[in-house]
mmCIF file of N, CA and C in Angstrom:
data_model
loop_
_atom_site.group_PDB
_atom_site.id
_atom_site.type_symbol
_atom_site.label_atom_id
_atom_site.label_comp_id
_atom_site.label_asym_id
_atom_site.label_seq_id
_atom_site.Cartn_x
_atom_site.Cartn_y
_atom_site.Cartn_z
ATOM 1 N N MET A 232 -6.757 -19.729 32.935
ATOM 2 C CA MET A 232 -7.233 -20.264 32.071
ATOM 3 C C MET A 232 -6.546 -19.061 30.395
ATOM 4 N N HIS A 233 -6.645 -20.875 29.596
ATOM 5 C CA HIS A 233 -5.897 -19.653 28.296
ATOM 6 C C HIS A 233 -6.518 -19.221 27.311
ATOM 7 N N SER A 234 -6.493 -18.102 26.628
ATOM 8 C CA SER A 234 -7.289 -17.336 25.514
ATOM 9 C C SER A 234 -7.442 -18.171 24.367
ATOM 10 N N PHE A 235 -8.715 -18.060 23.900
ATOM 11 C CA PHE A 235 -9.378 -19.161 22.897
ATOM 12 C C PHE A 235 -10.569 -17.703 22.155
ATOM 13 N N VAL A 236 -9.432 -17.581 21.563
ATOM 14 C CA VAL A 236 -10.158 -16.903 19.860
ATOM 15 C C VAL A 236 -10.806 -17.663 18.362
ATOM 16 N N SER A 237 -11.596 -17.337 17.904
ATOM 17 C CA SER A 237 -12.353 -18.254 16.193
ATOM 18 C C SER A 237 -12.894 -16.986 15.635
ATOM 19 N N CYS A 238 -12.164 -16.427 15.057
ATOM 20 C CA CYS A 238 -12.174 -15.240 14.077
ATOM 21 C C CYS A 238 -12.046 -15.041 12.505
ATOM 22 N N LEU A 239 -12.751 -15.890 12.643
ATOM 23 C CA LEU A 239 -13.365 -16.397 10.753
ATOM 24 C C LEU A 239 -13.431 -15.154 9.772
ATOM 25 N N MET A 240 -12.760 -14.462 8.928
ATOM 26 C CA MET A 240 -13.014 -13.567 7.887
ATOM 27 C C MET A 240 -13.293 -13.607 6.895
ATOM 28 N N HIS A 241 -13.534 -13.036 6.164
ATOM 29 C CA HIS A 241 -13.599 -13.039 4.462
ATOM 30 C C HIS A 241 -13.251 -11.932 4.002
ATOM 31 N N CYS A 242 -11.964 -11.324 3.203
ATOM 32 C CA CYS A 242 -11.497 -11.383 3.130
ATOM 33 C C CYS A 242 -11.027 -10.185 1.684
ATOM 34 N N THR A 243 -11.169 -8.758 1.077
ATOM 35 C CA THR A 243 -11.501 -8.962 -0.030
ATOM 36 C C THR A 243 -10.450 -7.569 -0.045
ATOM 37 N N PHE A 244 -9.634 -6.873 -1.712
ATOM 38 C CA PHE A 244 -9.135 -5.881 -1.698
ATOM 39 C C PHE A 244 -8.693 -6.214 -3.124
ATOM 40 N N ALA A 245 -8.451 -5.331 -3.875
ATOM 41 C CA ALA A 245 -8.827 -4.838 -5.145
ATOM 42 C C ALA A 245 -7.412 -3.760 -5.666
ATOM 43 N N VAL A 246 -7.079 -4.417 -7.145
ATOM 44 C CA VAL A 246 -6.160 -3.845 -7.717
ATOM 45 C C VAL A 246 -6.361 -2.254 -7.628
ATOM 46 N N LYS A 247 -5.186 -1.594 -7.593
ATOM 47 C CA LYS A 247 -6.014 0.095 -8.099
ATOM 48 C C LYS A 247 -5.846 0.150 -8.521
ATOM 49 N N GLY A 248 -7.635 1.147 -8.611
ATOM 50 C CA GLY A 248 -8.059 1.402 -9.409
ATOM 51 C C GLY A 248 -9.182 0.160 -11.212
ATOM 52 N N ARG A 249 -8.411 -0.938 -9.668
ATOM 53 C CA ARG A 249 -9.318 -1.892 -10.409
ATOM 54 C C ARG A 249 -9.092 -2.493 -12.110
ATOM 55 N N ARG A 250 -7.459 -2.109 -11.518
ATOM 56 C CA ARG A 250 -7.885 -2.249 -12.957
ATOM 57 C C ARG A 250 -7.303 -4.265 -13.196
ATOM 58 N N PRO A 251 -6.973 -4.857 -14.581
ATOM 59 C CA PRO A 251 -7.505 -5.803 -14.324
ATOM 60 C C PRO A 251 -6.025 -6.885 -14.294
ATOM 61 N N LEU A 252 -5.099 -6.162 -13.743
ATOM 62 C CA LEU A 252 -3.342 -7.429 -14.198
ATOM 63 C C LEU A 252 -3.668 -8.053 -13.368
ATOM 64 N N ILE A 253 -3.955 -8.950 -12.687
ATOM 65 C CA ILE A 253 -4.044 -10.326 -11.943
ATOM 66 C C ILE A 253 -5.071 -11.516 -12.800
ATOM 67 N N LYS A 254 -3.893 -11.530 -14.296
ATOM 68 C CA LYS A 254 -3.594 -12.708 -15.627
ATOM 69 C C LYS A 254 -3.966 -14.375 -14.653
ATOM 70 N N PRO A 255 -4.654 -14.733 -15.315
ATOM 71 C CA PRO A 255 -3.924 -16.244 -14.755
ATOM 72 C C PRO A 255 -2.533 -16.729 -14.740
ATOM 73 N N GLU A 256 -1.810 -16.060 -15.713
ATOM 74 C CA GLU A 256 -0.114 -16.530 -14.691
ATOM 75 C C GLU A 256 0.014 -15.963 -13.881
ATOM 76 N N LEU A 257 -0.456 -14.816 -13.053
ATOM 77 C CA LEU A 257 0.123 -14.987 -12.008
ATOM 78 C C LEU A 257 -1.371 -15.679 -10.814
ATOM 79 N N GLN A 258 -2.471 -15.462 -11.693
ATOM 80 C CA GLN A 258 -3.575 -16.079 -10.567
ATOM 81 C C GLN A 258 -2.901 -17.215 -9.679
ATOM 82 N N GLU A 259 -2.235 -18.461 -10.909
ATOM 83 C CA GLU A 259 -1.927 -19.132 -10.021
ATOM 84 C C GLU A 259 -0.363 -19.242 -9.601
ATOM 85 N N ARG A 260 0.132 -18.782 -9.581
ATOM 86 C CA ARG A 260 1.558 -18.215 -8.537
ATOM 87 C C ARG A 260 0.830 -17.117 -7.417
ATOM 88 N N LEU A 261 -0.049 -16.167 -7.466
ATOM 89 C CA LEU A 261 -0.273 -15.548 -6.416
ATOM 90 C C LEU A 261 -1.442 -15.778 -4.821
ATOM 91 N N TRP A 262 -2.717 -16.634 -5.368
ATOM 92 C CA TRP A 262 -3.219 -17.646 -4.536
ATOM 93 C C TRP A 262 -2.353 -18.120 -3.478
ATOM 94 N N PRO A 263 -1.931 -18.845 -4.251
ATOM 95 C CA PRO A 263 -0.349 -20.410 -2.993
ATOM 96 C C PRO A 263 0.588 -18.796 -2.351
ATOM 97 N N TYR A 264 0.528 -18.131 -2.744
ATOM 98 C CA TYR A 264 1.924 -17.171 -2.353
ATOM 99 C C TYR A 264 0.853 -16.724 -1.276
ATOM 100 N N LEU A 265 -0.075 -16.033 -1.338
ATOM 101 C CA LEU A 265 -0.740 -15.677 -0.117
ATOM 102 C C LEU A 265 -1.417 -16.712 1.202
ATOM 103 N N GLY A 266 -1.240 -17.557 0.110
ATOM 104 C CA GLY A 266 -2.038 -18.562 1.110
ATOM 105 C C GLY A 266 0.065 -18.555 1.968
ATOM 106 N N GLY A 267 0.813 -18.691 1.423
ATOM 107 C CA GLY A 267 2.303 -19.163 2.536
ATOM 108 C C GLY A 267 2.444 -17.624 3.736
ATOM 109 N N ILE A 268 2.140 -16.428 2.952
ATOM 110 C CA ILE A 268 1.554 -15.002 3.369
ATOM 111 C C ILE A 268 0.963 -15.193 5.129
ATOM 112 N N ALA A 269 -0.057 -16.134 5.124
ATOM 113 C CA ALA A 269 -0.709 -15.840 5.911
ATOM 114 C C ALA A 269 0.121 -17.312 6.670
ATOM 115 N N ARG A 270 -0.037 -18.477 6.415
ATOM 116 C CA ARG A 270 1.051 -19.558 7.125
ATOM 117 C C ARG A 270 2.444 -18.748 8.213
ATOM 118 N N GLU A 271 3.039 -17.951 7.206
ATOM 119 C CA GLU A 271 4.472 -17.246 7.706
ATOM 120 C C GLU A 271 3.893 -16.194 8.621
ATOM 121 N N THR A 272 2.690 -15.404 8.638
ATOM 122 C CA THR A 272 2.683 -14.907 9.322
ATOM 123 C C THR A 272 1.857 -15.021 10.555
ATOM 124 N N LYS A 273 1.298 -16.472 10.990
ATOM 125 C CA LYS A 273 0.139 -17.099 11.849
ATOM 126 C C LYS A 273 -0.848 -16.532 11.731
ATOM 127 N N LEU A 274 -1.376 -16.509 10.419
ATOM 128 C CA LEU A 274 -2.339 -16.891 10.004
ATOM 129 C C LEU A 274 -2.947 -18.084 9.218
ATOM 130 N N LYS A 275 -4.530 -18.280 8.989
ATOM 131 C CA LYS A 275 -4.196 -19.628 8.561
ATOM 132 C C LYS A 275 -5.091 -19.293 7.669
ATOM 133 N N ALA A 276 -4.808 -19.615 5.727
ATOM 134 C CA ALA A 276 -5.723 -19.293 4.928
ATOM 135 C C ALA A 276 -6.655 -20.246 4.397
ATOM 136 N N LEU A 277 -8.398 -19.921 4.602
ATOM 137 C CA LEU A 277 -8.824 -21.281 4.167
ATOM 138 C C LEU A 277 -9.127 -21.533 3.193
ATOM 139 N N ALA A 278 -9.294 -20.601 2.326
ATOM 140 C CA ALA A 278 -9.165 -20.200 0.262
ATOM 141 C C ALA A 278 -8.448 -19.221 -0.047
ATOM 142 N N VAL A 279 -8.064 -18.834 -1.389
ATOM 143 C CA VAL A 279 -8.312 -17.962 -1.794
ATOM 144 C C VAL A 279 -8.260 -17.934 -3.038
ATOM 145 N N GLY A 280 -8.702 -16.473 -3.231
ATOM 146 C CA GLY A 280 -9.359 -16.803 -4.824
ATOM 147 C C GLY A 280 -9.403 -15.691 -5.813
ATOM 148 N N GLY A 281 -9.826 -15.401 -6.011
ATOM 149 C CA GLY A 281 -10.606 -13.716 -7.295
ATOM 150 C C GLY A 281 -10.658 -14.424 -8.601
ATOM 151 N N VAL A 282 -10.696 -12.743 -9.059
ATOM 152 C CA VAL A 282 -10.228 -13.162 -11.135
ATOM 153 C C VAL A 282 -9.437 -11.503 -10.963
ATOM 154 N N ALA A 283 -9.024 -11.796 -12.349
ATOM 155 C CA ALA A 283 -8.066 -10.105 -12.496
ATOM 156 C C ALA A 283 -7.671 -8.906 -11.613
ATOM 157 N N ASP A 284 -9.421 -8.730 -11.513
ATOM 158 C CA ASP A 284 -9.127 -6.752 -10.267
ATOM 159 C C ASP A 284 -9.659 -7.309 -9.381
ATOM 160 N N HIS A 285 -9.181 -8.398 -8.501
ATOM 161 C CA HIS A 285 -9.048 -7.937 -6.668
ATOM 162 C C HIS A 285 -9.633 -10.094 -6.322
ATOM 163 N N VAL A 286 -9.258 -10.045 -4.728
ATOM 164 C CA VAL A 286 -9.167 -10.829 -4.190
ATOM 165 C C VAL A 286 -9.575 -10.936 -2.809
ATOM 166 N N HIS A 287 -9.772 -12.363 -2.518
ATOM 167 C CA HIS A 287 -10.519 -12.789 -1.828
ATOM 168 C C HIS A 287 -10.192 -13.822 -1.223
ATOM 169 N N VAL A 288 -9.885 -13.680 0.426
ATOM 170 C CA VAL A 288 -8.790 -14.665 0.998
ATOM 171 C C VAL A 288 -9.965 -15.223 2.194
ATOM 172 N N LEU A 289 -10.332 -16.135 2.564
ATOM 173 C CA LEU A 289 -11.287 -16.723 4.256
ATOM 174 C C LEU A 289 -9.848 -17.339 4.894
ATOM 175 N N VAL A 290 -10.033 -16.409 5.956
ATOM 176 C CA VAL A 290 -8.477 -16.488 7.072
ATOM 177 C C VAL A 290 -8.970 -16.028 8.227
ATOM 178 N N SER A 291 -8.694 -17.745 9.018
ATOM 179 C CA SER A 291 -8.070 -17.413 10.378
ATOM 180 C C SER A 291 -7.629 -16.305 11.333
ATOM 181 N N ILE A 292 -7.385 -15.471 11.592
ATOM 182 C CA ILE A 292 -6.845 -14.382 12.637
ATOM 183 C C ILE A 292 -6.685 -14.616 14.276
ATOM 184 N N PRO A 293 -5.343 -14.603 14.824
ATOM 185 C CA PRO A 293 -5.398 -15.214 15.294
ATOM 186 C C PRO A 293 -5.424 -13.926 16.709
ATOM 187 N N SER A 294 -5.569 -13.963 17.803
ATOM 188 C CA SER A 294 -6.453 -13.144 18.510
ATOM 189 C C SER A 294 -4.588 -12.297 18.913
ATOM 190 N N THR A 295 -3.395 -12.236 18.586
ATOM 191 C CA THR A 295 -2.143 -11.648 19.120
ATOM 192 C C THR A 295 -2.525 -10.216 16.760
ATOM 193 N N LEU A 296 -3.393 -10.534 16.576
ATOM 194 C CA LEU A 296 -3.113 -9.551 15.045
ATOM 195 C C LEU A 296 -4.573 -8.875 15.367
ATOM 196 N N SER A 297 -4.513 -7.612 14.189
ATOM 197 C CA SER A 297 -5.445 -6.689 14.247
ATOM 198 C C SER A 297 -5.670 -7.146 12.839
ATOM 199 N N ILE A 298 -6.936 -7.229 12.882
ATOM 200 C CA ILE A 298 -7.856 -7.273 11.357
ATOM 201 C C ILE A 298 -7.034 -6.309 10.522
ATOM 202 N N ALA A 299 -6.770 -4.864 10.468
ATOM 203 C CA ALA A 299 -6.220 -4.338 10.070
ATOM 204 C C ALA A 299 -4.161 -4.846 9.675
ATOM 205 N N LYS A 300 -3.541 -5.507 10.948
ATOM 206 C CA LYS A 300 -2.992 -5.798 10.281
ATOM 207 C C LYS A 300 -1.860 -7.131 9.581
ATOM 208 N N ALA A 301 -3.150 -7.723 9.324
ATOM 209 C CA ALA A 301 -3.385 -9.226 9.266
ATOM 210 C C ALA A 301 -3.023 -9.134 7.305
ATOM 211 N N ILE A 302 -4.111 -7.942 7.430
ATOM 212 C CA ILE A 302 -4.514 -7.067 5.743
ATOM 213 C C ILE A 302 -2.913 -6.455 5.492
ATOM 214 N N GLN A 303 -2.425 -5.432 6.153
ATOM 215 C CA GLN A 303 -1.553 -5.154 5.759
ATOM 216 C C GLN A 303 -0.191 -5.801 5.698
ATOM 217 N N LEU A 304 -0.354 -7.002 6.145
ATOM 218 C CA LEU A 304 1.226 -8.316 5.699
ATOM 219 C C LEU A 304 0.580 -9.090 4.624
ATOM 220 N N LEU A 305 -0.689 -8.668 3.885
ATOM 221 C CA LEU A 305 -1.699 -9.901 3.003
ATOM 222 C C LEU A 305 -0.972 -8.934 1.669
ATOM 223 N N LYS A 306 -1.218 -7.676 1.998
ATOM 224 C CA LYS A 306 -0.899 -6.347 0.379
ATOM 225 C C LYS A 306 0.335 -6.216 0.222
ATOM 226 N N GLY A 307 0.776 -5.674 1.517
ATOM 227 C CA GLY A 307 2.677 -4.919 1.607
ATOM 228 C C GLY A 307 3.718 -6.423 0.770
ATOM 229 N N ASN A 308 3.559 -7.958 1.248
ATOM 230 C CA ASN A 308 3.680 -9.039 1.360
ATOM 231 C C ASN A 308 4.156 -9.179 -0.392
ATOM 232 N N SER A 309 2.834 -9.275 -0.713
ATOM 233 C CA SER A 309 2.908 -9.929 -1.958
ATOM 234 C C SER A 309 2.726 -8.872 -3.108
ATOM 235 N N SER A 310 1.821 -7.662 -3.036
ATOM 236 C CA SER A 310 2.805 -6.723 -3.724
ATOM 237 C C SER A 310 4.298 -6.324 -3.986
ATOM 238 N N LYS A 311 5.048 -6.643 -2.654
ATOM 239 C CA LYS A 311 6.588 -6.277 -3.544
ATOM 240 C C LYS A 311 7.098 -7.878 -3.209
ATOM 241 N N TRP A 312 6.355 -8.600 -2.899
ATOM 242 C CA TRP A 312 6.824 -10.289 -4.418
ATOM 243 C C TRP A 312 6.603 -9.346 -5.579
ATOM 244 N N ILE A 313 5.184 -9.258 -6.315
ATOM 245 C CA ILE A 313 4.975 -8.938 -7.473
ATOM 246 C C ILE A 313 5.971 -8.224 -8.214
ATOM 247 N N HIS A 314 6.211 -7.523 -6.998
ATOM 248 C CA HIS A 314 7.002 -6.362 -8.026
ATOM 249 C C HIS A 314 8.843 -7.051 -8.107
ATOM 250 N N GLU A 315 8.940 -8.427 -7.012
ATOM 251 C CA GLU A 315 10.835 -8.548 -6.987
ATOM 252 C C GLU A 315 10.479 -9.434 -8.632
ATOM 253 N N THR A 316 9.325 -10.155 -8.329
ATOM 254 C CA THR A 316 9.078 -11.852 -9.157
ATOM 255 C C THR A 316 8.729 -11.179 -10.655
ATOM 256 N N PHE A 317 7.761 -9.806 -10.493
ATOM 257 C CA PHE A 317 6.746 -10.084 -11.618
ATOM 258 C C PHE A 317 7.927 -8.772 -12.630
ATOM 259 N N LYS A 318 9.063 -8.556 -12.851
ATOM 260 C CA LYS A 318 9.459 -7.324 -13.346
ATOM 261 C C LYS A 318 7.922 -6.209 -13.943
ATOM 262 N N ASN A 319 7.868 -6.972 -15.523
ATOM 263 C CA ASN A 319 6.939 -6.044 -15.770
ATOM 264 C C ASN A 319 6.023 -5.601 -15.041
ATOM 265 N N GLU A 320 5.351 -5.850 -14.499
ATOM 266 C CA GLU A 320 4.515 -5.301 -13.624
ATOM 267 C C GLU A 320 5.169 -4.734 -11.877
ATOM 268 N N TRP A 321 5.786 -3.346 -12.764
ATOM 269 C CA TRP A 321 6.370 -2.816 -11.724
ATOM 270 C C TRP A 321 5.032 -1.646 -11.180
ATOM 271 N N ASP A 322 4.256 -1.497 -11.810
ATOM 272 C CA ASP A 322 3.261 -0.708 -11.330
ATOM 273 C C ASP A 322 1.899 -1.031 -10.561
ATOM 274 N N PHE A 323 1.838 -2.476 -10.214
ATOM 275 C CA PHE A 323 1.723 -2.858 -9.253
ATOM 276 C C PHE A 323 0.866 -2.203 -7.910
ATOM 277 N N GLU A 324 -0.293 -2.397 -7.623
ATOM 278 C CA GLU A 324 -0.491 -1.455 -6.752
ATOM 279 C C GLU A 324 -1.794 -1.866 -6.000
ATOM 280 N N TRP A 325 -1.926 -2.200 -5.479
ATOM 281 C CA TRP A 325 -3.511 -2.864 -3.881
ATOM 282 C C TRP A 325 -4.410 -1.411 -4.048
ATOM 283 N N GLN A 326 -5.448 -0.946 -3.556
ATOM 284 C CA GLN A 326 -6.640 -0.290 -3.448
ATOM 285 C C GLN A 326 -5.647 -0.185 -1.927
ATOM 286 N N GLU A 327 -6.290 1.453 -2.056
ATOM 287 C CA GLU A 327 -5.829 1.733 0.073
ATOM 288 C C GLU A 327 -6.917 0.563 -0.005
ATOM 289 N N GLY A 328 -8.367 0.475 0.631
ATOM 290 C CA GLY A 328 -9.322 -0.128 1.542
ATOM 291 C C GLY A 328 -9.750 -1.284 1.161
ATOM 292 N N TYR A 329 -10.007 -1.996 1.755
ATOM 293 C CA TYR A 329 -10.374 -3.581 1.642
ATOM 294 C C TYR A 329 -11.900 -4.116 2.419
ATOM 295 N N GLY A 330 -11.701 -4.544 1.980
ATOM 296 C CA GLY A 330 -12.898 -5.139 2.664
ATOM 297 C C GLY A 330 -13.210 -6.195 3.232
ATOM 298 N N GLU A 331 -13.669 -6.063 4.637
ATOM 299 C CA GLU A 331 -13.749 -7.812 5.851
ATOM 300 C C GLU A 331 -14.622 -7.854 6.379
ATOM 301 N N PHE A 332 -15.682 -8.865 6.387
ATOM 302 C CA PHE A 332 -16.242 -9.068 6.688
ATOM 303 C C PHE A 332 -16.682 -10.611 7.488
ATOM 304 N N SER A 333 -16.508 -10.274 8.838
ATOM 305 C CA SER A 333 -16.865 -12.184 9.973
ATOM 306 C C SER A 333 -17.928 -12.992 9.143
ATOM 307 N N ILE A 334 -17.465 -14.385 9.451
ATOM 308 C CA ILE A 334 -18.294 -15.049 9.166
ATOM 309 C C ILE A 334 -18.078 -16.582 10.496
ATOM 310 N N GLY A 335 -19.246 -16.736 10.594
ATOM 311 C CA GLY A 335 -19.305 -18.120 11.304
ATOM 312 C C GLY A 335 -18.689 -19.598 11.374
ATOM 313 N N ILE A 336 -18.525 -20.063 11.593
ATOM 314 C CA ILE A 336 -18.386 -21.819 11.783
ATOM 315 C C ILE A 336 -19.120 -22.581 10.219
ATOM 316 N N SER A 337 -19.926 -22.542 10.308
ATOM 317 C CA SER A 337 -21.134 -22.730 9.734
ATOM 318 C C SER A 337 -21.402 -21.841 8.268
ATOM 319 N N GLY A 338 -20.632 -20.903 7.959
ATOM 320 C CA GLY A 338 -20.680 -20.069 6.908
ATOM 321 C C GLY A 338 -19.421 -20.731 6.089
ATOM 322 N N ILE A 339 -17.998 -21.467 6.942
ATOM 323 C CA ILE A 339 -17.022 -22.074 5.970
ATOM 324 C C ILE A 339 -16.831 -22.324 4.978
ATOM 325 N N ASN A 340 -17.796 -23.791 4.436
ATOM 326 C CA ASN A 340 -17.957 -24.207 3.359
ATOM 327 C C ASN A 340 -19.275 -23.650 2.273
ATOM 328 N N ASP A 341 -19.385 -22.259 2.315
ATOM 329 C CA ASP A 341 -19.987 -21.500 1.229
ATOM 330 C C ASP A 341 -18.643 -20.751 0.929
ATOM 331 N N THR A 342 -18.533 -20.070 2.162
ATOM 332 C CA THR A 342 -17.118 -19.169 1.343
ATOM 333 C C THR A 342 -16.285 -19.450 1.160
ATOM 334 N N ILE A 343 -15.430 -20.996 1.197
ATOM 335 C CA ILE A 343 -15.023 -21.631 0.618
ATOM 336 C C ILE A 343 -14.926 -21.726 -1.002
ATOM 337 N N LYS A 344 -16.686 -21.837 -1.149
ATOM 338 C CA LYS A 344 -17.366 -22.073 -3.199
ATOM 339 C C LYS A 344 -17.384 -20.604 -3.453
ATOM 340 N N TYR A 345 -18.017 -20.278 -2.603
ATOM 341 C CA TYR A 345 -17.543 -18.345 -2.648
ATOM 342 C C TYR A 345 -16.648 -18.075 -3.219
ATOM 343 N N ILE A 346 -15.346 -18.292 -2.679
ATOM 344 C CA ILE A 346 -13.756 -17.463 -3.580
ATOM 345 C C ILE A 346 -13.371 -18.842 -4.360
ATOM 346 N N GLN A 347 -13.624 -19.652 -4.031
ATOM 347 C CA GLN A 347 -13.132 -20.658 -5.700
ATOM 348 C C GLN A 347 -14.321 -21.024 -7.214
ATOM 349 N N ASN A 348 -15.571 -19.909 -6.760
ATOM 350 C CA ASN A 348 -16.103 -19.840 -8.541
ATOM 351 C C ASN A 348 -16.222 -18.448 -8.265
ATOM 352 N N GLN A 349 -15.652 -18.088 -8.053
ATOM 353 C CA GLN A 349 -14.666 -16.369 -7.949
ATOM 354 C C GLN A 349 -15.213 -16.280 -9.648
ATOM 355 N N ALA A 350 -15.186 -16.715 -10.553
ATOM 356 C CA ALA A 350 -14.719 -16.843 -12.099
ATOM 357 C C ALA A 350 -16.060 -16.669 -12.667
ATOM 358 N N GLU A 351 -16.600 -17.616 -12.168
ATOM 359 C CA GLU A 351 -18.154 -17.340 -12.565
ATOM 360 C C GLU A 351 -19.080 -16.575 -12.218
ATOM 361 N N HIS A 352 -18.958 -15.869 -11.040
ATOM 362 C CA HIS A 352 -19.703 -15.128 -10.251
ATOM 363 C C HIS A 352 -19.453 -13.743 -10.929
ATOM 364 N N HIS A 353 -18.452 -13.266 -11.520
ATOM 365 C CA HIS A 353 -18.526 -12.194 -11.919
ATOM 366 C C HIS A 353 -18.675 -11.573 -13.210
ATOM 367 N N ARG A 354 -19.534 -12.968 -14.046
ATOM 368 C CA ARG A 354 -20.048 -13.183 -15.037
ATOM 369 C C ARG A 354 -21.251 -12.381 -14.771
ATOM 370 N N LYS A 355 -21.764 -12.415 -13.871
ATOM 371 C CA LYS A 355 -23.560 -11.511 -14.229
ATOM 372 C C LYS A 355 -22.860 -10.302 -12.939
ATOM 373 N N MET A 356 -21.664 -10.379 -11.748
ATOM 374 C CA MET A 356 -22.241 -9.179 -11.230
ATOM 375 C C MET A 356 -20.184 -8.357 -11.313
ATOM 376 N N THR A 357 -19.882 -7.186 -11.513
ATOM 377 C CA THR A 357 -18.977 -6.652 -10.987
ATOM 378 C C THR A 357 -17.874 -6.689 -9.424
ATOM 379 N N PHE A 358 -17.110 -5.697 -9.746
ATOM 380 C CA PHE A 358 -17.039 -6.693 -7.919
ATOM 381 C C PHE A 358 -17.149 -5.328 -6.886
ATOM 382 N N ARG A 359 -18.166 -4.103 -8.022
ATOM 383 C CA ARG A 359 -18.194 -3.020 -6.645
ATOM 384 C C ARG A 359 -19.817 -3.187 -6.630
ATOM 385 N N GLU A 360 -20.786 -4.188 -7.419
ATOM 386 C CA GLU A 360 -21.764 -4.819 -6.701
ATOM 387 C C GLU A 360 -21.262 -6.272 -5.531
ATOM 388 N N GLU A 361 -20.406 -6.322 -6.284
ATOM 389 C CA GLU A 361 -20.179 -8.055 -4.933
ATOM 390 C C GLU A 361 -20.194 -6.602 -3.633
ATOM 391 N N ILE A 362 -18.726 -6.108 -3.306
ATOM 392 C CA ILE A 362 -18.747 -4.836 -2.439
ATOM 393 C C ILE A 362 -19.830 -4.774 -1.562
ATOM 394 N N GLU A 363 -20.716 -3.817 -2.832
ATOM 395 C CA GLU A 363 -22.477 -3.538 -2.047
ATOM 396 C C GLU A 363 -23.778 -4.520 -1.380
ATOM 397 N N MET A 364 -23.094 -5.667 -2.093
ATOM 398 C CA MET A 364 -24.206 -6.929 -1.364
ATOM 399 C C MET A 364 -23.734 -7.242 -0.045
ATOM 400 N N PHE A 365 -21.991 -7.151 -0.319
ATOM 401 C CA PHE A 365 -21.429 -7.784 1.295
ATOM 402 C C PHE A 365 -21.638 -6.950 2.184
ATOM 403 N N LEU A 366 -22.068 -5.369 1.708
ATOM 404 C CA LEU A 366 -21.754 -4.316 2.373
ATOM 405 C C LEU A 366 -23.445 -4.419 3.751
ATOM 406 N N LYS A 367 -24.185 -4.243 2.607
ATOM 407 C CA LYS A 367 -25.915 -4.744 2.906
ATOM 408 C C LYS A 367 -26.228 -6.435 2.993
ATOM 409 N N LYS A 368 -25.371 -7.451 3.195
ATOM 410 C CA LYS A 368 -25.780 -8.548 4.146
ATOM 411 C C LYS A 368 -25.675 -8.069 5.665
ATOM 412 N N HIS A 369 -24.601 -7.298 5.418
ATOM 413 C CA HIS A 369 -23.951 -7.448 6.588
ATOM 414 C C HIS A 369 -24.273 -5.980 7.399
ATOM 415 N N GLY A 370 -25.234 -4.909 7.332
ATOM 416 C CA GLY A 370 -26.094 -4.334 7.365
ATOM 417 C C GLY A 370 -24.529 -2.846 8.225
ATOM 418 N N MET A 371 -24.283 -2.573 6.958
ATOM 419 C CA MET A 371 -22.735 -2.446 7.111
ATOM 420 C C MET A 371 -23.615 -0.109 6.322
ATOM 421 N N GLN A 372 -23.427 0.791 6.725
ATOM 422 C CA GLN A 372 -23.460 1.770 5.945
ATOM 423 C C GLN A 372 -22.315 2.712 5.298
ATOM 424 N N TYR A 373 -23.113 3.009 3.981
ATOM 425 C CA TYR A 373 -21.724 3.971 3.287
ATOM 426 C C TYR A 373 -22.358 4.972 2.438
ATOM 427 N N VAL A 374 -21.919 5.269 1.876
ATOM 428 C CA VAL A 374 -21.984 5.991 0.366
ATOM 429 C C VAL A 374 -21.413 6.010 -0.273
ATOM 430 N N GLU A 375 -21.498 6.469 -1.579
ATOM 431 C CA GLU A 375 -20.992 6.234 -3.134
ATOM 432 C C GLU A 375 -19.596 6.067 -3.009
ATOM 433 N N ARG A 376 -19.123 6.774 -2.575
ATOM 434 C CA ARG A 376 -17.857 7.962 -2.816
ATOM 435 C C ARG A 376 -16.766 6.792 -2.298
ATOM 436 N N ASP A 377 -17.411 5.363 -1.479
ATOM 437 C CA ASP A 377 -16.527 4.715 0.090
ATOM 438 C C ASP A 377 -16.682 3.768 -1.285
ATOM 439 N N LEU A 378 -17.004 3.073 -2.307
ATOM 440 C CA LEU A 378 -16.746 2.881 -3.129
ATOM 441 C C LEU A 378 -15.867 3.099 -4.216
ATOM 442 N N GLU A 379 -15.403 4.271 -4.097
ATOM 443 C CA GLU A 379 -14.080 4.140 -6.048
ATOM 444 C C GLU A 379 -13.113 3.764 -5.017
#
């Protein structure tokens, strides 16, 4: 029998220091670029979006990649591309950590809408509040310093 895997993950990661470095002109090129990284590395990006200080990606991860490796590929390749393409962003870095939250098939449409509406969403909630919401929703333990 073949292996059949459905691993849908809502990933989020922030600019180091949560600095607002992902300006609109970078966003309109970075979101498709992250989708391209996914395609080239056998991931499937269903949605990519975010705001000036962080990114959200809904991705299907194949059985041949770990979650950590998938994030490493997205963050590492995009950071390298930003440095090569936007010379004035020489100090751009992603924060070390990330959030990775599983979703079921029935949650795909709501998650895509959530990612597409990040600008509106963050008029009411900070990234830190958003991460806390995800952690609570998924029943994950954390201490305040883990959110820095």
